Amino acid sequence: MSAHDIKLEVCVDSIKSAFAAEEGGAARIELCAALQEGGLTPTTGTLKTLKELPFTLPIHCMLRPRRGTDFVYSEEEMQAVQTDMDLLRTHGADGFVFGALTPERTIDVDKCRRVMERSCGLPVTFHRAFDLTDPKLMHENVQLLKELGFKRVLSSGFRATAAEGVDSLAQLIAKHHRDIIIMPGAGIKVANLEEILTFSRCQEFHASALDTASEDYSAPTTTRMECDVTMGKQDIDPYYGTNVYVVRKMVAIASAMSCR
């Protein structure tokens, strides 16, 4: 592995998690709402608050107006995306994360181009909608995204987790690393990080670094009220946020791998 800093982007959906990512040594955050839904567009209030507090990391904001794995957006949904972009950019967004597909699971060039034009030069990442496209066309699709102006592609290598898709990730990184950043993400943990970094040879990776039992941190971030009322299906499970110690472990592993 070449001597370069391997950067960790942490996806967060709360102010508390954002500060945990910063304290642990992350290079950047992807700010979302509702990570349990895969990450939705964050509120401008959350972004504005972070920008007004002594928070130093770059903040890239998710642009995803609803849950669902189709990423096929109506004109009305695109209007909402573009309005959110304007509001988030006004309140200090340092970049955006977006992906749109056609019903045939190809990259929706028109909608992507509209987002790129609206970004006003801020960097945009194409998210894991990429993993729903045809793996046989992965190199052509990365080239298309580069031509559209995307700076990064977040991918699990067409599998459920980056660990499972590391072969495809390695191929993409080997071919395109000089032109665009291929960023492994999905299911990356302390336990599998070194293997993913070794085989993918990535420059950046993406993780939530949550407080979960699999990382030996089992305390939920919020307290569950003992009552019969829930605000939705996900309230049945405890809410876990980013854990500073998990971030710190990941950064230490990446730093050690950078020197190899």
CSV table of C-alpha atoms in Angstrom, one decimal:
chain,number,residue,atom,x,y,z
A,1,MET,CA,0.0,0.0,0.0
A,2,SER,CA,1.3,3.4,-0.9
A,3,ALA,CA,2.2,6.0,1.7
A,4,HIS,CA,-0.9,8.2,1.8
A,5,ASP,CA,-3.4,9.1,4.5
A,6,ILE,CA,-6.4,6.9,4.3
A,7,LYS,CA,-9.4,9.1,5.3
A,8,LEU,CA,-12.5,8.0,7.2
A,9,GLU,CA,-15.8,9.6,6.4
A,10,VAL,CA,-18.4,8.9,9.1
A,11,CYS,CA,-22.1,9.0,8.3
A,12,VAL,CA,-24.1,10.6,11.2
A,13,ASP,CA,-27.7,11.6,11.8
A,14,SER,CA,-27.3,13.6,15.0
A,15,ILE,CA,-25.3,16.4,16.4
A,16,LYS,CA,-23.9,14.1,19.2
A,17,SER,CA,-22.7,11.6,16.6
A,18,ALA,CA,-21.1,14.4,14.6
A,19,PHE,CA,-19.0,15.5,17.5
A,20,ALA,CA,-18.0,11.9,18.3
A,21,ALA,CA,-16.8,11.5,14.7
A,22,GLU,CA,-14.7,14.7,15.1
A,23,GLU,CA,-13.3,13.7,18.5
A,24,GLY,CA,-12.3,10.3,17.1
A,25,GLY,CA,-10.3,11.7,14.2
A,26,ALA,CA,-12.6,11.3,11.2
A,27,ALA,CA,-11.7,13.4,8.1
A,28,ARG,CA,-15.3,14.3,7.2
A,29,ILE,CA,-18.9,13.6,8.0
A,30,GLU,CA,-21.8,12.7,5.8
A,31,LEU,CA,-24.8,14.3,7.5
A,32,CYS,CA,-28.1,12.5,7.1
A,33,ALA,CA,-31.4,12.1,8.9
A,34,ALA,CA,-32.7,8.6,9.7
A,35,LEU,CA,-29.7,6.4,9.2
A,36,GLN,CA,-31.9,3.4,10.1
A,37,GLU,CA,-33.7,4.2,6.8
A,38,GLY,CA,-30.4,4.2,5.0
A,39,GLY,CA,-29.9,8.0,5.4
A,40,LEU,CA,-32.3,10.8,4.3
A,41,THR,CA,-31.8,14.5,3.6
A,42,PRO,CA,-30.8,16.2,6.9
A,43,THR,CA,-32.6,19.2,8.3
A,44,THR,CA,-31.1,22.6,7.7
A,45,GLY,CA,-31.4,23.3,11.4
A,46,THR,CA,-29.0,20.4,12.2
A,47,LEU,CA,-26.5,21.7,9.6
A,48,LYS,CA,-26.8,25.3,10.7
A,49,THR,CA,-26.3,24.4,14.3
A,50,LEU,CA,-23.1,22.4,13.6
A,51,LYS,CA,-21.8,25.3,11.5
A,52,GLU,CA,-22.5,27.7,14.3
A,53,LEU,CA,-20.8,25.5,16.9
A,54,PRO,CA,-17.0,24.9,17.2
A,55,PHE,CA,-17.2,22.0,14.7
A,56,THR,CA,-14.3,21.7,12.3
A,57,LEU,CA,-15.0,18.8,9.9
A,58,PRO,CA,-16.3,19.2,6.4
A,59,ILE,CA,-20.0,18.4,6.2
A,60,HIS,CA,-21.3,16.6,3.1
A,61,CYS,CA,-25.1,16.5,3.1
A,62,MET,CA,-27.2,13.6,1.9
A,63,LEU,CA,-29.8,14.4,-0.8
A,64,ARG,CA,-32.4,11.7,-0.5
A,65,PRO,CA,-36.1,12.8,-0.2
A,66,ARG,CA,-37.5,9.5,0.9
A,67,ARG,CA,-36.7,5.9,1.8
A,68,GLY,CA,-36.6,3.1,-0.8
A,69,THR,CA,-34.0,1.3,-2.9
A,70,ASP,CA,-35.3,2.3,-6.3
A,71,PHE,CA,-33.7,5.8,-6.4
A,72,VAL,CA,-36.1,6.6,-9.2
A,73,TYR,CA,-37.4,10.1,-8.5
A,74,SER,CA,-40.4,12.0,-9.8
A,75,GLU,CA,-40.2,15.6,-11.0
A,76,GLU,CA,-41.8,16.7,-7.7
A,77,GLU,CA,-39.2,14.8,-5.7
A,78,MET,CA,-36.4,16.4,-7.8
A,79,GLN,CA,-37.9,19.8,-7.0
A,80,ALA,CA,-37.6,19.0,-3.3
A,81,VAL,CA,-34.0,17.8,-3.8
A,82,GLN,CA,-33.0,21.0,-5.6
A,83,THR,CA,-34.7,23.1,-3.0
A,84,ASP,CA,-32.9,21.3,-0.2
A,85,MET,CA,-29.6,21.8,-2.0
A,86,ASP,CA,-30.2,25.5,-2.1
A,87,LEU,CA,-31.1,25.7,1.6
A,88,LEU,CA,-28.2,23.4,2.7
A,89,ARG,CA,-25.7,25.3,0.6
A,90,THR,CA,-26.9,28.6,2.0
A,91,HIS,CA,-26.3,27.2,5.5
A,92,GLY,CA,-22.8,26.0,4.9
A,93,ALA,CA,-22.8,22.6,3.3
A,94,ASP,CA,-19.3,21.6,2.1
A,95,GLY,CA,-20.6,19.0,-0.4
A,96,PHE,CA,-23.5,16.7,-1.3
A,97,VAL,CA,-24.3,13.0,-1.6
A,98,PHE,CA,-26.8,12.0,-4.3
A,99,GLY,CA,-27.8,9.2,-6.6
A,100,ALA,CA,-30.6,8.7,-9.1
A,101,LEU,CA,-31.4,5.8,-11.4
A,102,THR,CA,-33.8,5.1,-14.2
A,103,PRO,CA,-36.4,2.3,-13.9
A,104,GLU,CA,-34.0,0.1,-15.9
A,105,ARG,CA,-31.4,0.6,-13.1
A,106,THR,CA,-29.1,2.7,-15.1
A,107,ILE,CA,-27.7,6.1,-14.0
A,108,ASP,CA,-30.2,8.8,-14.6
A,109,VAL,CA,-28.0,11.2,-16.5
A,110,ASP,CA,-30.5,14.1,-16.7
A,111,LYS,CA,-31.3,14.1,-12.9
A,112,CYS,CA,-27.6,13.8,-12.0
A,113,ARG,CA,-26.6,16.6,-14.3
A,114,ARG,CA,-29.3,18.9,-12.7
A,115,VAL,CA,-27.8,18.2,-9.3
A,116,MET,CA,-24.3,18.8,-10.5
A,117,GLU,CA,-25.3,22.1,-12.0
A,118,ARG,CA,-27.1,23.1,-8.8
A,119,SER,CA,-24.1,22.2,-6.6
A,120,CYS,CA,-22.3,25.4,-7.6
A,121,GLY,CA,-18.9,23.7,-7.7
A,122,LEU,CA,-19.2,21.9,-4.3
A,123,PRO,CA,-18.0,18.2,-4.4
A,124,VAL,CA,-20.7,15.6,-4.9
A,125,THR,CA,-20.5,11.9,-4.1
A,126,PHE,CA,-22.7,9.4,-6.0
A,127,HIS,CA,-24.0,7.1,-3.3
A,128,ARG,CA,-24.7,3.3,-3.2
A,129,ALA,CA,-27.4,3.6,-5.8
A,130,PHE,CA,-24.3,2.6,-7.9
A,131,ASP,CA,-24.6,-0.9,-6.4
A,132,LEU,CA,-28.0,-1.4,-8.1
A,133,THR,CA,-26.5,-0.9,-11.5
A,134,ASP,CA,-25.1,-3.7,-13.7
A,135,PRO,CA,-21.8,-4.9,-12.4
A,136,LYS,CA,-20.7,-5.8,-15.9
A,137,LEU,CA,-20.9,-2.1,-16.8
A,138,MET,CA,-19.1,-0.8,-13.6
A,139,HIS,CA,-16.2,0.7,-15.4
A,140,GLU,CA,-18.3,2.5,-18.0
A,141,ASN,CA,-20.6,3.8,-15.2
A,142,VAL,CA,-17.7,5.1,-13.2
A,143,GLN,CA,-16.4,6.9,-16.3
A,144,LEU,CA,-19.9,8.4,-16.8
A,145,LEU,CA,-20.0,9.7,-13.3
A,146,LYS,CA,-16.6,11.2,-13.6
A,147,GLU,CA,-17.7,13.0,-16.8
A,148,LEU,CA,-20.8,14.3,-15.0
A,149,GLY,CA,-18.5,15.8,-12.4
A,150,PHE,CA,-18.9,13.5,-9.4
A,151,LYS,CA,-15.8,13.5,-7.2
A,152,ARG,CA,-16.5,10.2,-5.4
A,153,VAL,CA,-18.5,6.9,-5.7
A,154,LEU,CA,-19.6,5.3,-2.5
A,155,SER,CA,-20.0,1.5,-3.1
A,156,SER,CA,-20.1,-1.9,-1.5
A,157,GLY,CA,-19.0,-3.5,-4.7
A,158,PHE,CA,-22.5,-4.6,-5.6
A,159,ARG,CA,-22.8,-6.8,-2.5
A,160,ALA,CA,-24.6,-6.3,0.8
A,161,THR,CA,-21.3,-5.3,2.5
A,162,ALA,CA,-18.0,-3.9,1.4
A,163,ALA,CA,-16.2,-6.9,2.8
A,164,GLU,CA,-18.2,-9.2,0.5
A,165,GLY,CA,-17.7,-6.8,-2.5
A,166,VAL,CA,-14.1,-6.1,-2.0
A,167,ASP,CA,-13.0,-7.8,-5.2
A,168,SER,CA,-15.1,-5.4,-7.4
A,169,LEU,CA,-14.0,-2.5,-5.2
A,170,ALA,CA,-10.4,-3.4,-5.8
A,171,GLN,CA,-10.9,-3.6,-9.6
A,172,LEU,CA,-12.6,-0.2,-9.6
A,173,ILE,CA,-10.0,1.5,-7.5
A,174,ALA,CA,-7.1,0.0,-9.5
A,175,LYS,CA,-8.6,1.3,-12.8
A,176,HIS,CA,-10.0,4.7,-11.7
A,177,HIS,CA,-8.1,5.9,-8.7
A,178,ARG,CA,-6.3,8.7,-10.6
A,179,ASP,CA,-9.5,10.2,-11.8
A,180,ILE,CA,-12.2,9.7,-9.1
A,181,ILE,CA,-12.3,8.4,-5.5
A,182,ILE,CA,-14.0,5.0,-5.1
A,183,MET,CA,-15.0,4.9,-1.4
A,184,PRO,CA,-15.9,1.5,0.1
A,185,GLY,CA,-18.8,1.6,2.5
A,186,ALA,CA,-21.5,-0.7,4.1
A,187,GLY,CA,-20.8,-3.0,7.0
A,188,ILE,CA,-17.3,-1.8,7.6
A,189,LYS,CA,-16.3,-2.5,11.2
A,190,VAL,CA,-13.1,-2.5,13.3
A,191,ALA,CA,-12.9,-6.3,12.8
A,192,ASN,CA,-12.9,-6.3,9.0
A,193,LEU,CA,-11.3,-2.9,8.3
A,194,GLU,CA,-7.7,-4.0,7.8
A,195,GLU,CA,-8.7,-6.7,5.3
A,196,ILE,CA,-10.8,-4.2,3.3
A,197,LEU,CA,-8.0,-1.6,3.3
A,198,THR,CA,-5.5,-4.3,2.3
A,199,PHE,CA,-7.4,-5.7,-0.6
A,200,SER,CA,-9.1,-2.6,-1.9
A,201,ARG,CA,-6.1,-0.2,-1.6
A,202,CYS,CA,-8.6,2.6,-1.1
A,203,GLN,CA,-7.9,6.3,-0.4
A,204,GLU,CA,-11.0,6.8,1.7
A,205,PHE,CA,-13.7,4.6,3.4
A,206,HIS,CA,-17.1,5.2,4.8
A,207,ALA,CA,-18.5,3.9,8.1
A,208,SER,CA,-21.1,4.7,10.7
A,209,ALA,CA,-18.9,3.6,13.6
A,210,LEU,CA,-21.9,2.9,15.8
A,211,ASP,CA,-22.3,2.0,19.4
A,212,THR,CA,-23.2,-1.7,18.8
A,213,ALA,CA,-22.7,-5.0,20.5
A,214,SER,CA,-20.5,-6.2,17.6
A,215,GLU,CA,-18.0,-3.5,18.5
A,216,ASP,CA,-18.2,-4.3,22.2
A,217,TYR,CA,-20.1,-1.1,22.9
A,218,SER,CA,-23.7,-2.0,23.8
A,219,ALA,CA,-25.1,1.1,25.5
A,220,PRO,CA,-27.7,2.9,23.3
A,221,THR,CA,-27.3,6.6,22.6
A,222,THR,CA,-30.8,7.5,23.7
A,223,THR,CA,-33.1,6.2,26.5
A,224,ARG,CA,-36.1,4.2,25.6
A,225,MET,CA,-39.2,5.3,27.5
A,226,GLU,CA,-41.1,2.5,29.1
A,227,CYS,CA,-44.5,3.0,27.5
A,228,ASP,CA,-46.8,1.5,24.9
A,229,VAL,CA,-46.3,4.4,22.5
A,230,THR,CA,-43.9,4.4,19.6
A,231,MET,CA,-43.2,7.0,16.9
A,232,GLY,CA,-42.6,4.3,14.3
A,233,LYS,CA,-41.4,0.8,13.6
A,234,GLN,CA,-37.8,1.6,14.3
A,235,ASP,CA,-38.5,2.7,17.8
A,236,ILE,CA,-38.8,-0.9,18.8
A,237,ASP,CA,-35.0,-1.1,18.6
A,238,PRO,CA,-32.7,1.2,20.6
A,239,TYR,CA,-31.1,4.1,18.8
A,240,TYR,CA,-27.3,3.8,18.5
A,241,GLY,CA,-25.1,6.7,17.6
A,242,THR,CA,-21.5,7.1,16.5
A,243,ASN,CA,-19.0,6.0,19.2
A,244,VAL,CA,-15.8,8.0,19.5
A,245,TYR,CA,-13.8,4.9,20.5
A,246,VAL,CA,-14.9,3.0,17.4
A,247,VAL,CA,-13.9,6.0,15.2
A,248,ARG,CA,-10.6,6.2,17.0
A,249,LYS,CA,-9.9,2.5,16.4
A,250,MET,CA,-10.7,2.8,12.7
A,251,VAL,CA,-8.5,5.9,12.3
A,252,ALA,CA,-5.7,4.1,14.1
A,253,ILE,CA,-5.9,1.1,11.8
A,254,ALA,CA,-6.1,3.4,8.7
A,255,SER,CA,-3.1,5.4,9.9
A,256,ALA,CA,-1.1,2.2,10.4
A,257,MET,CA,-2.1,0.9,6.9
A,258,SER,CA,-1.1,4.3,5.4
A,259,CYS,CA,2.5,3.7,6.4
A,260,ARG,CA,2.8,0.3,4.7
